[in-house]
mmCIF file of C-alpha atoms in Angstrom:
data_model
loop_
_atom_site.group_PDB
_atom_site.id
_atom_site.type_symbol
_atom_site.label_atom_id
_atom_site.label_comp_id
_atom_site.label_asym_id
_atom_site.label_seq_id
_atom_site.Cartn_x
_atom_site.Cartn_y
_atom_site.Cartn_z
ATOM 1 C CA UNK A 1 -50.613 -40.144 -8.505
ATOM 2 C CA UNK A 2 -47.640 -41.267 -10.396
ATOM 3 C CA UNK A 3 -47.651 -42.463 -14.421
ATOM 4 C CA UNK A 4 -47.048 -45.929 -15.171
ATOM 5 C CA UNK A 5 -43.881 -44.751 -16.673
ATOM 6 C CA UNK A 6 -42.053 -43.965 -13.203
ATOM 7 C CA UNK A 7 -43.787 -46.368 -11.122
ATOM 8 C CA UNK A 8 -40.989 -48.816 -11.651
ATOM 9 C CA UNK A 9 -38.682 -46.718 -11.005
ATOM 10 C CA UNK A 10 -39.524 -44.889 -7.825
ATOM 11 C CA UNK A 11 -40.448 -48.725 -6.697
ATOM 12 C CA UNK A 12 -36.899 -49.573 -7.309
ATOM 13 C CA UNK A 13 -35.598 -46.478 -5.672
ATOM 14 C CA UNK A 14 -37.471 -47.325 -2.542
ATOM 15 C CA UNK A 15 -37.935 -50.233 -1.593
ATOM 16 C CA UNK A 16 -37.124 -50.408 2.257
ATOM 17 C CA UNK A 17 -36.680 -46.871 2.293
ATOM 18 C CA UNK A 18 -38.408 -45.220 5.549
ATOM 19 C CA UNK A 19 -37.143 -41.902 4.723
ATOM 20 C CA UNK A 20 -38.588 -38.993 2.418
ATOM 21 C CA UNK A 21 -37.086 -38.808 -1.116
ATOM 22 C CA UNK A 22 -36.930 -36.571 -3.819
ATOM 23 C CA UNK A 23 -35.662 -37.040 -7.360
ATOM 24 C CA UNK A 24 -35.651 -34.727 -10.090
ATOM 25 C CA UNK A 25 -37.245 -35.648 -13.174
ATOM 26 C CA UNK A 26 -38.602 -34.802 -16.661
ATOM 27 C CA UNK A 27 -42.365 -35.384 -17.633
ATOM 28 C CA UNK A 28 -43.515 -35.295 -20.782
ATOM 29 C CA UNK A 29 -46.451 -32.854 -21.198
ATOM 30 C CA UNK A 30 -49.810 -33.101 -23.429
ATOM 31 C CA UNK A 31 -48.340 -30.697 -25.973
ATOM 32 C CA UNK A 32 -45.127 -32.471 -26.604
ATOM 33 C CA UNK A 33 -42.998 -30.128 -24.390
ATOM 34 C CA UNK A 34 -40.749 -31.458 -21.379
ATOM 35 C CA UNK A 35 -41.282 -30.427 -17.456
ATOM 36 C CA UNK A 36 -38.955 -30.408 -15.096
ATOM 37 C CA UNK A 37 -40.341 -31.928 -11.862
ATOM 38 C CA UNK A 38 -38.940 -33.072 -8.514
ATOM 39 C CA UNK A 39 -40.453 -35.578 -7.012
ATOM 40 C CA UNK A 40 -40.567 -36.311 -3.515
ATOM 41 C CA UNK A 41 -41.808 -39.315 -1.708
ATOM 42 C CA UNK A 42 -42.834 -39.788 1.636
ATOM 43 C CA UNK A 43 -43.299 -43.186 3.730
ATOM 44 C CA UNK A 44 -46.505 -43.364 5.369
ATOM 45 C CA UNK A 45 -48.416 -46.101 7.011
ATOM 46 C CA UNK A 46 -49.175 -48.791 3.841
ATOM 47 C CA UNK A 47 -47.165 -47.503 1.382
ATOM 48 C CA UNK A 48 -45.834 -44.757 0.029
ATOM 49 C CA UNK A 49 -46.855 -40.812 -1.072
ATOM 50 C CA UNK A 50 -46.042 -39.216 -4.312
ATOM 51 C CA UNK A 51 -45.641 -35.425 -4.272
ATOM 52 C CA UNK A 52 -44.722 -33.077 -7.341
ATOM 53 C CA UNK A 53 -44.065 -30.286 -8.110
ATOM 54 C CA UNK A 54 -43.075 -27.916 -10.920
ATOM 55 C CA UNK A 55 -39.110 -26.638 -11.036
ATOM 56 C CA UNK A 56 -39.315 -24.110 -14.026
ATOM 57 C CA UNK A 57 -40.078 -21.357 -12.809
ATOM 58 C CA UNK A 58 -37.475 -21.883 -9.605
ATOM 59 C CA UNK A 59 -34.923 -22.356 -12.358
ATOM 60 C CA UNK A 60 -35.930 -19.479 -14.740
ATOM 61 C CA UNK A 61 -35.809 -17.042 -11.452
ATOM 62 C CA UNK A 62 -31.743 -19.058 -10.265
ATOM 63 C CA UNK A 63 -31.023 -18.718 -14.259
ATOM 64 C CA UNK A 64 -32.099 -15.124 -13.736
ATOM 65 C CA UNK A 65 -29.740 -13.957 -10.786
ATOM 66 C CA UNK A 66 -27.291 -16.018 -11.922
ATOM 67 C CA UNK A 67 -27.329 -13.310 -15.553
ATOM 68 C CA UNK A 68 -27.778 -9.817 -13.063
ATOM 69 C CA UNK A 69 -25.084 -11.200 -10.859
ATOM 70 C CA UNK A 70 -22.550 -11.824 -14.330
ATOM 71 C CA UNK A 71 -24.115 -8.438 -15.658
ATOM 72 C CA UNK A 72 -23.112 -6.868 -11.959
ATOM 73 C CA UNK A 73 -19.851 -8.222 -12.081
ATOM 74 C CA UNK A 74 -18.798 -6.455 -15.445
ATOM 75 C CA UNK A 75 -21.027 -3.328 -14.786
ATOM 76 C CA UNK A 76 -19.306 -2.851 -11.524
ATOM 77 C CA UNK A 77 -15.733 -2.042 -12.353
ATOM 78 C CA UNK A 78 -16.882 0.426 -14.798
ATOM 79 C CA UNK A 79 -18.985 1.877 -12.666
ATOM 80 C CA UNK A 80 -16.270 2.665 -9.749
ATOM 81 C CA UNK A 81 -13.973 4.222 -12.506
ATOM 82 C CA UNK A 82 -16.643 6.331 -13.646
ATOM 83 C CA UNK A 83 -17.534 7.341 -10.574
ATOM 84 C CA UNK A 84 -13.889 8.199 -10.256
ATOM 85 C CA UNK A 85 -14.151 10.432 -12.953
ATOM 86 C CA UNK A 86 -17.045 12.324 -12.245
ATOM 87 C CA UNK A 87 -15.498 13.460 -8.487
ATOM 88 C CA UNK A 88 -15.469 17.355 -8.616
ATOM 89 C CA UNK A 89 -12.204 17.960 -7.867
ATOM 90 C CA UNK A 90 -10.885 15.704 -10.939
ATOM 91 C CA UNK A 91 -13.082 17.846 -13.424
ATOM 92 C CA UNK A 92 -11.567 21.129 -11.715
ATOM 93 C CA UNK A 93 -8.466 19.820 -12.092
ATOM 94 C CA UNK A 94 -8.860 18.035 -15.911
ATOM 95 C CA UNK A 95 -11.079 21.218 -17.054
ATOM 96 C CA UNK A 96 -8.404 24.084 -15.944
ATOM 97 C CA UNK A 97 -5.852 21.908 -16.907
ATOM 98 C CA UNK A 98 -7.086 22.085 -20.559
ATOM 99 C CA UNK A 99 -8.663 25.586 -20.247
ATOM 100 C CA UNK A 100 -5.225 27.274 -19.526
ATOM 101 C CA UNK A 101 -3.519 25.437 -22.460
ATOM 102 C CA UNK A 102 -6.293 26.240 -24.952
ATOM 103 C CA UNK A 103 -6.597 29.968 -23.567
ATOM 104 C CA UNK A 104 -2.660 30.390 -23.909
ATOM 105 C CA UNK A 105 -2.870 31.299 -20.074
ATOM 106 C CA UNK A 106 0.677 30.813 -18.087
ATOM 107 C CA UNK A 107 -1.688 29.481 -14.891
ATOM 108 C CA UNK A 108 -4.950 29.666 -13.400
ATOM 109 C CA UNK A 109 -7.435 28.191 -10.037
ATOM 110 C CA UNK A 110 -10.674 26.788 -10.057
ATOM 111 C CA UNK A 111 -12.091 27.827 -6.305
ATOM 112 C CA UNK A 112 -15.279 26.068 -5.407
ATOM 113 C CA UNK A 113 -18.460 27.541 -3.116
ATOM 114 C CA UNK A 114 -19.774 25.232 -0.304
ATOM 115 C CA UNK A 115 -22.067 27.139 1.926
ATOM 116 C CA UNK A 116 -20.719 30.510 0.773
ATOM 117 C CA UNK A 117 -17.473 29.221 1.694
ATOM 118 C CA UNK A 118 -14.605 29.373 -1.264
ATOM 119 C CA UNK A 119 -12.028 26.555 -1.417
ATOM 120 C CA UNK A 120 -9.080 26.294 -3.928
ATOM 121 C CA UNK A 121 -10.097 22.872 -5.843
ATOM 122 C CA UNK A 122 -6.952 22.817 -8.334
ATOM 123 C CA UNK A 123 -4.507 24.982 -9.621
ATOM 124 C CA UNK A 124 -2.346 25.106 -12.778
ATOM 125 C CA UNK A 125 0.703 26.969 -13.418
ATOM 126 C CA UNK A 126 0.420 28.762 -10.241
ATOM 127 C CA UNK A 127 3.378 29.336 -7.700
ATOM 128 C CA UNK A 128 3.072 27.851 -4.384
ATOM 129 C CA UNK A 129 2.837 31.601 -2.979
ATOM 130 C CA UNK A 130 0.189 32.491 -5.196
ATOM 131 C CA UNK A 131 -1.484 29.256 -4.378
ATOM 132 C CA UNK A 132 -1.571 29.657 -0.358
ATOM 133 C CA UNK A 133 -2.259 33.194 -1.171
ATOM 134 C CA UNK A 134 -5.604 31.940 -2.628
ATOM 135 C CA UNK A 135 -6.222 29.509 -0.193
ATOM 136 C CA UNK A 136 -5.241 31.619 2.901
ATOM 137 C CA UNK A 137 -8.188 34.883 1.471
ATOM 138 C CA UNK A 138 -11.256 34.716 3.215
ATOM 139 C CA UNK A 139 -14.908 34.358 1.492
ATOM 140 C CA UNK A 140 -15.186 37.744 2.159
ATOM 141 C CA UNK A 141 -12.218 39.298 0.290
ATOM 142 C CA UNK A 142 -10.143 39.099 -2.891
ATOM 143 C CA UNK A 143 -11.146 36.629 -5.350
ATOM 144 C CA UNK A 144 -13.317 34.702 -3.394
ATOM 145 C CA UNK A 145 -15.158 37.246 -2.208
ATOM 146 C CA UNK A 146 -15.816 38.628 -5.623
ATOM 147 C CA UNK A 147 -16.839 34.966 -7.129
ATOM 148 C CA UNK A 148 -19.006 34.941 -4.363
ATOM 149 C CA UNK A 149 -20.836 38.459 -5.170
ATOM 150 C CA UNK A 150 -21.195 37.535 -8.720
ATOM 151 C CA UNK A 151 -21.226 33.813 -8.870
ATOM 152 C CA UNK A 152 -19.065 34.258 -12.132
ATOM 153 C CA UNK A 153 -15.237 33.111 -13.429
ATOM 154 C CA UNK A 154 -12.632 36.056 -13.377
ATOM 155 C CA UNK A 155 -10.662 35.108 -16.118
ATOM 156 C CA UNK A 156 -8.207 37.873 -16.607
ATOM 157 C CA UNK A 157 -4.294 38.791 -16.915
ATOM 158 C CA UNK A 158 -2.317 40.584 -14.834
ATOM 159 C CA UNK A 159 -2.008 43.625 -17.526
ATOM 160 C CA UNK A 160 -5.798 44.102 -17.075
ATOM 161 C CA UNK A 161 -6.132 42.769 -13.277
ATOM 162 C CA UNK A 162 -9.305 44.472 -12.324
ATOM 163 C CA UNK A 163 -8.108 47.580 -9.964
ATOM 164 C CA UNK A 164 -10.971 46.864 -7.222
ATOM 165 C CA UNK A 165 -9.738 43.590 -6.899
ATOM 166 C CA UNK A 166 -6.482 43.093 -4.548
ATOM 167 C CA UNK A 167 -3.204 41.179 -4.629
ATOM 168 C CA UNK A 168 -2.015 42.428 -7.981
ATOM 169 C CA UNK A 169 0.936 43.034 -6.460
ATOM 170 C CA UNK A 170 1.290 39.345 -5.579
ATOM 171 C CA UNK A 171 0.474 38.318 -9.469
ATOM 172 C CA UNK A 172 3.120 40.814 -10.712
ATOM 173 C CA UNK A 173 5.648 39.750 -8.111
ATOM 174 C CA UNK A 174 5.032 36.320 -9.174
ATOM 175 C CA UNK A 175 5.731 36.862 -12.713
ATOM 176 C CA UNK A 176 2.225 36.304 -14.234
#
């Protein structure tokens, strides 16, 4: 079962031995190309069996994981911080952020609807009255409610506050 070229060798290797072996070796192939092979050996009653048996494609699949778990490791980290960045209440708060700078605004809220409820995500500018103000207003009045009804942004200023909306009061009193 074995070529004359590691009969010597596993000979060596076991003489006395009553216990299987294996070794790992390279054969040469017809075309030229190297194997890699282990080789295990078994005792049995007059002498001694030979087994083989091919290792490349074992390797190829450890070589494999071995490259996803590397690629894992640096595809990972980004991947947490991204997710970071694509939580809803960061963009609300990024997004009005930049909207109230770039619409020359003095302050503004982004409320968000769950269910038909309204929830005050992030504000900007806004006075801690006219912030609990927002958050206190049911979904069914105010702002909210309004959103709600129209699923639509009310961007406006207090100068042309809608008059069927309420709490103008509140805006003017808070010096918007």
């Amino acid at each position: 079962l074995c070529g004359t070229r590691y009969r010597e060798h596993i000979r060596e290797g076991l003489v006395g031995e009553t216990v299987d072996r294996t070794f790992e070796i390279r054969m040469l192939q017809k075309d030229g190309g190297s194997l890699a092979v282990d080789l295990r050996i078994r005792p049995v009653s007059g002498g001694h069996a030979c087994i083989m048996h091919d290792v490349t494609p074992m390797r190829k699949l450890k070589t494999d994981l071995r490259r996803a778990h590397q690629q894992q490791e640096v595809i990972e980290p980004f991947m947490k911080s991204l997710a970071g960045l694509l939580d809803p209440l960061r963009i609300a708060e990024t997004s009005l952020e930049k909207l109230v700078r770039e619409l020359g605004f003095e302050g503004g809220a982004v409320l968000l609807f769950r269910n038909g409820n309204g929830t005050l995500a992030a504000s900007h500018g806004l006075s801690e009255k006219a912030s609990s103000v927002l958050c206190s207003q049911s979904p069914g009045e105010g702002v909210p409610a309004y959103m709600a009804k129209t699923l639509e942004p009310v961007v406006t200023a207090v100068a042309s506050y809608p008059a069927f909306l309420p709490l103008r009061a509140l805006w003017e009193g808070e010096g918007y």
